[in-house]
Short mmCIF file of C-alpha atoms in Angstrom, two decimals:
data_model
loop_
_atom_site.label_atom_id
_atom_site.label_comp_id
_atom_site.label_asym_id
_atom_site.label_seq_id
_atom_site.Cartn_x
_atom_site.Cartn_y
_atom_site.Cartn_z
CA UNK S 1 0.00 0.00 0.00
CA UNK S 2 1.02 3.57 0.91
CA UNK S 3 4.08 4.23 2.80
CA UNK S 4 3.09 4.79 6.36
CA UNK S 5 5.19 5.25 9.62
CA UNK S 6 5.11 6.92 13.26
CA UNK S 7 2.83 6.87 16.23
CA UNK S 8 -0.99 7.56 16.89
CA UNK S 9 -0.24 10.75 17.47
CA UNK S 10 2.60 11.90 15.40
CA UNK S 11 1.50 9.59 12.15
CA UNK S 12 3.49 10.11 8.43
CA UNK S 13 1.29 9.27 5.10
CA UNK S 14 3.04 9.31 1.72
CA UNK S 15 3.34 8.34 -2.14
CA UNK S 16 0.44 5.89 -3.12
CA UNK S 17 -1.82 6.29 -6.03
CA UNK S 18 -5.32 7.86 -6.14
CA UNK S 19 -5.84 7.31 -9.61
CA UNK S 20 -2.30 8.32 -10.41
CA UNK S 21 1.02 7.70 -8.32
CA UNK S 22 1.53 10.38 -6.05
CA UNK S 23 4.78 11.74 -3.88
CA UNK S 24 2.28 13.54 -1.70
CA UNK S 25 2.94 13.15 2.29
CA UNK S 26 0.61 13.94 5.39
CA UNK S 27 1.17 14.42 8.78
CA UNK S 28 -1.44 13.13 11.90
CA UNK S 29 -1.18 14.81 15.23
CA UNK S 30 -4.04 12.36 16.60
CA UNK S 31 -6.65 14.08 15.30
CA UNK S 32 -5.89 16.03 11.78
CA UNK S 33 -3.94 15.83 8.56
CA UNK S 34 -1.89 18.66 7.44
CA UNK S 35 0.26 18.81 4.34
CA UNK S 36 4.40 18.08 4.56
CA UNK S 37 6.78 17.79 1.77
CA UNK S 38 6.92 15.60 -0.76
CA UNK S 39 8.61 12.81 -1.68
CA UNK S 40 11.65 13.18 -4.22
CA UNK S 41 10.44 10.05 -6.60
CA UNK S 42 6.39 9.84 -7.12
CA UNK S 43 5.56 6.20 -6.63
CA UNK S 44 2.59 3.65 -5.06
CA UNK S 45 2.93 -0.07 -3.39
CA UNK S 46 6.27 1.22 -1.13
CA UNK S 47 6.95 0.46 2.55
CA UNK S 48 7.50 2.94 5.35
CA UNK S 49 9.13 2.94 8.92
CA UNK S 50 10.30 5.31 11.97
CA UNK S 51 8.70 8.28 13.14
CA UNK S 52 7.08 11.55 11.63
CA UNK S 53 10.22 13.62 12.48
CA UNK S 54 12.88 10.52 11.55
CA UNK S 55 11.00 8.51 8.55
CA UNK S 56 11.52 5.87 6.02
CA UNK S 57 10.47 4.83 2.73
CA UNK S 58 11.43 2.32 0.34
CA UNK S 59 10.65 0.32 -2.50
CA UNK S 60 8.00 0.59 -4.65
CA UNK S 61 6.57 1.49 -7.69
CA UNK S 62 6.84 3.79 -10.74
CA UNK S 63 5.25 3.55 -13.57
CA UNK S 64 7.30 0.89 -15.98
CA UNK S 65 9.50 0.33 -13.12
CA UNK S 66 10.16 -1.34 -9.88
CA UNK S 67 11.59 0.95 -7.43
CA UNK S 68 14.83 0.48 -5.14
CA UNK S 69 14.85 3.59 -3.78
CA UNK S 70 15.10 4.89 -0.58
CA UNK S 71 14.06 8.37 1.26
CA UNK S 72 14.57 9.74 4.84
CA UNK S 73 12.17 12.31 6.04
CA UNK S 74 13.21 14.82 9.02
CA UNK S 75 9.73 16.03 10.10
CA UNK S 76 10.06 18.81 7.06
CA UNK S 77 11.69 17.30 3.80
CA UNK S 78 12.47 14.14 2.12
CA UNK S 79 16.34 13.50 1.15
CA UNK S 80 17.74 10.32 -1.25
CA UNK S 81 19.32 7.68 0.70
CA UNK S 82 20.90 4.51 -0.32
CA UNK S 83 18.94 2.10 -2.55
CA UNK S 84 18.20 -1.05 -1.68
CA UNK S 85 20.04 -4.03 -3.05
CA UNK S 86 16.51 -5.52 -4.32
CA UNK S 87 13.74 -3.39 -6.75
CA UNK S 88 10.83 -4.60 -5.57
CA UNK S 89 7.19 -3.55 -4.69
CA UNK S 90 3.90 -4.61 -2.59
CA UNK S 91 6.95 -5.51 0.42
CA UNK S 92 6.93 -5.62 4.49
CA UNK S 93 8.88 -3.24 6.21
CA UNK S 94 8.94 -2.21 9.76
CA UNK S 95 11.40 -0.16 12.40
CA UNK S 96 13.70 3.31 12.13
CA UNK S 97 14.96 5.45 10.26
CA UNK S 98 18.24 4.00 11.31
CA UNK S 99 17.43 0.17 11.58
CA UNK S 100 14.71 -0.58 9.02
CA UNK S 101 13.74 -3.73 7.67
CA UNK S 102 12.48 -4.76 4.45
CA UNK S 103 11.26 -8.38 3.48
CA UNK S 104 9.21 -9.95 0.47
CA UNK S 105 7.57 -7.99 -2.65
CA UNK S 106 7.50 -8.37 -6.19
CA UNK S 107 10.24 -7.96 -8.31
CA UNK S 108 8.25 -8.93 -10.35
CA UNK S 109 7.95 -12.51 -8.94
CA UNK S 110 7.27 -13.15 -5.39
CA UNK S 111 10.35 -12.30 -3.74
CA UNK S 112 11.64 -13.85 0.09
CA UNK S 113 14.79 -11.07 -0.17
CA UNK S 114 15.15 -9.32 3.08
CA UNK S 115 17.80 -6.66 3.58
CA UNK S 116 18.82 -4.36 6.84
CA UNK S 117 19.04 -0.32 6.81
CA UNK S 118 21.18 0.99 8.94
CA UNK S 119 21.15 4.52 8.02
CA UNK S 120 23.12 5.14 5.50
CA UNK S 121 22.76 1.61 3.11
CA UNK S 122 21.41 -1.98 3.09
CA UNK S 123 23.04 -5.37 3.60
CA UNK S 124 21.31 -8.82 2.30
CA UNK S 125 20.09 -10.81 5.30
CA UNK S 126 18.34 -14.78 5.76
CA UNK S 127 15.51 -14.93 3.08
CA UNK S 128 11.57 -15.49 4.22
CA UNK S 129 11.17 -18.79 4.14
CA UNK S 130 8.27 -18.38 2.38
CA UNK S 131 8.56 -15.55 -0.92
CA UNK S 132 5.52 -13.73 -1.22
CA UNK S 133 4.30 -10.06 -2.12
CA UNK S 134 1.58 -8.17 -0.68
CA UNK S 135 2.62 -9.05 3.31
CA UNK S 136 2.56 -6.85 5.90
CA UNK S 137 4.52 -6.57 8.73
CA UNK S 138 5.53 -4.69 12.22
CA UNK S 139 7.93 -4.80 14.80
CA UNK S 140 11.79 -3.59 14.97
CA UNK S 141 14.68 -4.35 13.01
CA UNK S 142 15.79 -7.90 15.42
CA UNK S 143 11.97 -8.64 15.97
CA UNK S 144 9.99 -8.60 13.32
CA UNK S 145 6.63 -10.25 12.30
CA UNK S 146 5.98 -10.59 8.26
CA UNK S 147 2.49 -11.68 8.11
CA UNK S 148 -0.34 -12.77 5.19
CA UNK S 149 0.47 -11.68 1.46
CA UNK S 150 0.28 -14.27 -1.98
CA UNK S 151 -2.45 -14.20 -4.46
CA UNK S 152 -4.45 -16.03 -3.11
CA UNK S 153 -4.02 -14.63 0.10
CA UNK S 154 -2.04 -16.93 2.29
CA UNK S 155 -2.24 -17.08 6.14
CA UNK S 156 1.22 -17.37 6.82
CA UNK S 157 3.78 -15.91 9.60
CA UNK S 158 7.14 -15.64 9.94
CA UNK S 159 9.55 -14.06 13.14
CA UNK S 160 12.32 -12.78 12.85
CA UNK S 161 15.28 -12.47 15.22
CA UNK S 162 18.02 -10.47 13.70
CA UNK S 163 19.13 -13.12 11.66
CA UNK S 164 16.99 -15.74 10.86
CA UNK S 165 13.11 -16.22 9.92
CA UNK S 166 11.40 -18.56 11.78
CA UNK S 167 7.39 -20.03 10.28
CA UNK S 168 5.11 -18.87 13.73
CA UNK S 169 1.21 -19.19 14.24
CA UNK S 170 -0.68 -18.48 11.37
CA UNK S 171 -3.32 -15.72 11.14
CA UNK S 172 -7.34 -16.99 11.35
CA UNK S 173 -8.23 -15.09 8.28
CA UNK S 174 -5.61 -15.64 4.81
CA UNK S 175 -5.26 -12.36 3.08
CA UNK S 176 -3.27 -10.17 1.27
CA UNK S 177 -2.80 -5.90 0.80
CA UNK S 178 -3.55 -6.24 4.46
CA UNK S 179 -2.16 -3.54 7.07
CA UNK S 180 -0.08 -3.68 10.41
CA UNK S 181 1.12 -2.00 13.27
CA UNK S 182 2.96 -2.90 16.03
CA UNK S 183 6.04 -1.62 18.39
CA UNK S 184 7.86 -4.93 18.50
CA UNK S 185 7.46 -8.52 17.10
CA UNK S 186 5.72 -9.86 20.12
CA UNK S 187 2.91 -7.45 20.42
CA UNK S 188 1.03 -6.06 17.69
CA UNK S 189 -2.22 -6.12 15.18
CA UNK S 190 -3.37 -6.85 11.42
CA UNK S 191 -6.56 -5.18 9.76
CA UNK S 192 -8.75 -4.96 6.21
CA UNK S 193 -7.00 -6.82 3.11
CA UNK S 194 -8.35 -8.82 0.71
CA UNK S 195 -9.92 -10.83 -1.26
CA UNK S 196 -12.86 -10.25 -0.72
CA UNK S 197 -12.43 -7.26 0.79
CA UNK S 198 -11.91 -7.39 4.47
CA UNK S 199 -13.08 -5.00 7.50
CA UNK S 200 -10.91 -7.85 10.12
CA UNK S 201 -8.68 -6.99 13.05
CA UNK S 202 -6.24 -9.52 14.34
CA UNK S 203 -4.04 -9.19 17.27
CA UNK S 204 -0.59 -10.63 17.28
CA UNK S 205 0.65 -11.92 21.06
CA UNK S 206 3.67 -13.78 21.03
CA UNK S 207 4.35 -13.20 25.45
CA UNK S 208 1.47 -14.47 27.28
CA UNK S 209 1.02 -17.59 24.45
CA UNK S 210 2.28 -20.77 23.29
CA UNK S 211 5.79 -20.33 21.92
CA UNK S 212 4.72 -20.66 18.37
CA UNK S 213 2.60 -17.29 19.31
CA UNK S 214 -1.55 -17.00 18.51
CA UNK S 215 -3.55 -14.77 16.65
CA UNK S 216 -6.93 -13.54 18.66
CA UNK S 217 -9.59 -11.79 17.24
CA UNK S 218 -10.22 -8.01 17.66
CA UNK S 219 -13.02 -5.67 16.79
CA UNK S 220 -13.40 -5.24 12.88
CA UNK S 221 -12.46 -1.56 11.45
CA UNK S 222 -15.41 1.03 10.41
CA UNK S 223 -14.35 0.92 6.67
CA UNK S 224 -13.40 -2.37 5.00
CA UNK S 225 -10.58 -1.57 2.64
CA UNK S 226 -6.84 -3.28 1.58
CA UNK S 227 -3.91 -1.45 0.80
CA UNK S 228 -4.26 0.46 3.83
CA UNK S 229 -1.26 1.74 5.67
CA UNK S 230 -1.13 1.56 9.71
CA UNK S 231 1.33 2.81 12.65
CA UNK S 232 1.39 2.54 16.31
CA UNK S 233 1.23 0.03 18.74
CA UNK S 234 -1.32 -2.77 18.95
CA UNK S 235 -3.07 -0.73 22.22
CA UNK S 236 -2.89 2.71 20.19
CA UNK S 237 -2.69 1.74 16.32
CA UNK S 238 -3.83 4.22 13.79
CA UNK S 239 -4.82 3.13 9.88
CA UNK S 240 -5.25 5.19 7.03
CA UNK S 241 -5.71 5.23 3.55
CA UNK S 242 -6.84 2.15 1.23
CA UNK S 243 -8.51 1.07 -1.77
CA UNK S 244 -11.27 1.61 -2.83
CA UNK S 245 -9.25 5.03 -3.06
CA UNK S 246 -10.12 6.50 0.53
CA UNK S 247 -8.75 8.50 2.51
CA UNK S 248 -10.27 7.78 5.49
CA UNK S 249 -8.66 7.38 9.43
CA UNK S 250 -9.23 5.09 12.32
CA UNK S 251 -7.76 4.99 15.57
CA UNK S 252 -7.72 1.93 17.79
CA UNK S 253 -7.19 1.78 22.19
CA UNK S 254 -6.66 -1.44 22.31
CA UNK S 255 -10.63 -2.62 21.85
CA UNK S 256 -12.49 -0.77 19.13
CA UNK S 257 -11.93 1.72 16.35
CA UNK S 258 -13.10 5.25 15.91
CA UNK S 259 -13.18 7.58 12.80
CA UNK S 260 -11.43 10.26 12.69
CA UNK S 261 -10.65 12.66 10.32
CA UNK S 262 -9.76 12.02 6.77
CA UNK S 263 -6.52 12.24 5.12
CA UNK S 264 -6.20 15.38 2.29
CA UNK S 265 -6.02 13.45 -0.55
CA UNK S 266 -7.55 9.95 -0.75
CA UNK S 267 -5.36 6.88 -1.53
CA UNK S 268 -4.58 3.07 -1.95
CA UNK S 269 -1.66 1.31 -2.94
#
């Protein structure tokens, strides 16, 4: 989907497509969007990570091309990074500006690449073990979750420790162009996707379960939608954008969501 990063309260929007691919990037103080500056290269189906004042994107697409590139954001602009070792789109990413992650895409097959930032470039790490595009994921750069994605959408999950990925519980509902949220790979939350089109919460608990980690239920979103992007913490998540081209926000304590108000320029992808 779109790139998103940051908190509940201090949330970062950008690129997607709405019906054309767009560098456009919104900030979310809890409650509104306001404009911030755009991204350098235009594109749609890219991954974000970090914070509204120290965010990252990566990947993606432009039209005729799969994207390797790589952006920081400082709270006011966007500035070129490193690229990526593997073009790709439609892939998981999750934790800082400093320490991202990115895992699985299209490029243009189903890729299980996954590669470390560290600021400044990326290195190749231990593949998926399980390629697919369209995944989502959460956590930090040494735990990470990479869940759902394929066509059809698969149910699969996958931790990762810093080094390795390791096949965990799977999720109750397959999808894909799902989104995700969560601080760490123990604790966090997966919503919407498709196909069909999905309005389902999941939450991700990997300390008070069975070592292979569970999946529970939550309380579905307001506006069913895939290609969404999300950020926060399972107990204070935020989503945002999604197709069918919406620009529409929901917050989530932990229990149920609430509608708040919608992004500037609707979205998906």
């Amino acid at each position: 989907g779109m790139g998103g990063a940051g908190t509940q309260t201090a949330g970062l929007g950008f690129g997607g497509y709405d019906p054309s691919v767009s560098a456009d990037s919104e900030e979310f103080d809890g409650t509104n969007w306001a404009e911030g500056d755009n991204l350098n290269l235009a594109r749609y189906f890219l991954q974000g990570a970090g914070t509204q004042t120290a965010g990252l994107g990566f990947g993606g697409y432009t039209p005729g091309a799969y994207s390797n590139d790589t952006e920081e954001y400082n709270g006011s602009s966007w500035t070129e990074s490193g690229n990526m070792n593997t073009a790709r789109n439609e892939l998981g990413g999750c934790g800082t500006q400093t320490a991202g992650l990115a895992f699985g895409g299209a490029a243009p097959a189903a890729s299980a690449a996954s590669e470390s930032y560290n600021g400044t470039s990326w290195t190749e790490g231990n593949d998926l073990n399980s390629g697919r595009k369209t995944l989502t994921g959460f956590g930090i750069q040494v735990n990470a979750i990479a869940a759902g994605g394929g066509r059809p959408g698969g149910a699969l999950t996958e931790l990762y420790d810093g080094n390795s990925w390791t096949e965990v519980g799977d999720l109750s509902t397959g999808r894909y162009s799902l989104g995700g949220a969560g601080a760490t790979g123990s604790l966090g939350l997966v919503v919407g996707g498709t196909a069909p089109i999905k309005d389902d919460t999941e939450e991700w608990d990997f300390t008070q379960t069975l070592a292979a980690g569970a999946w529970a239920t939550g309380n579905d979103i307001n506006q069913v939608r895939s290609s969404l992007a999300g950020a926060g913490i399972q107990t204070a998540a935020v989503i945002y954008g999604g197709y069918v081209y919406t620009g529409k926000t929901e917050t989530y304590n932990g229990t149920s969501w609430t509608e708040v108000a919608d992004m500037s320029q609707s979205r998906a992808y």
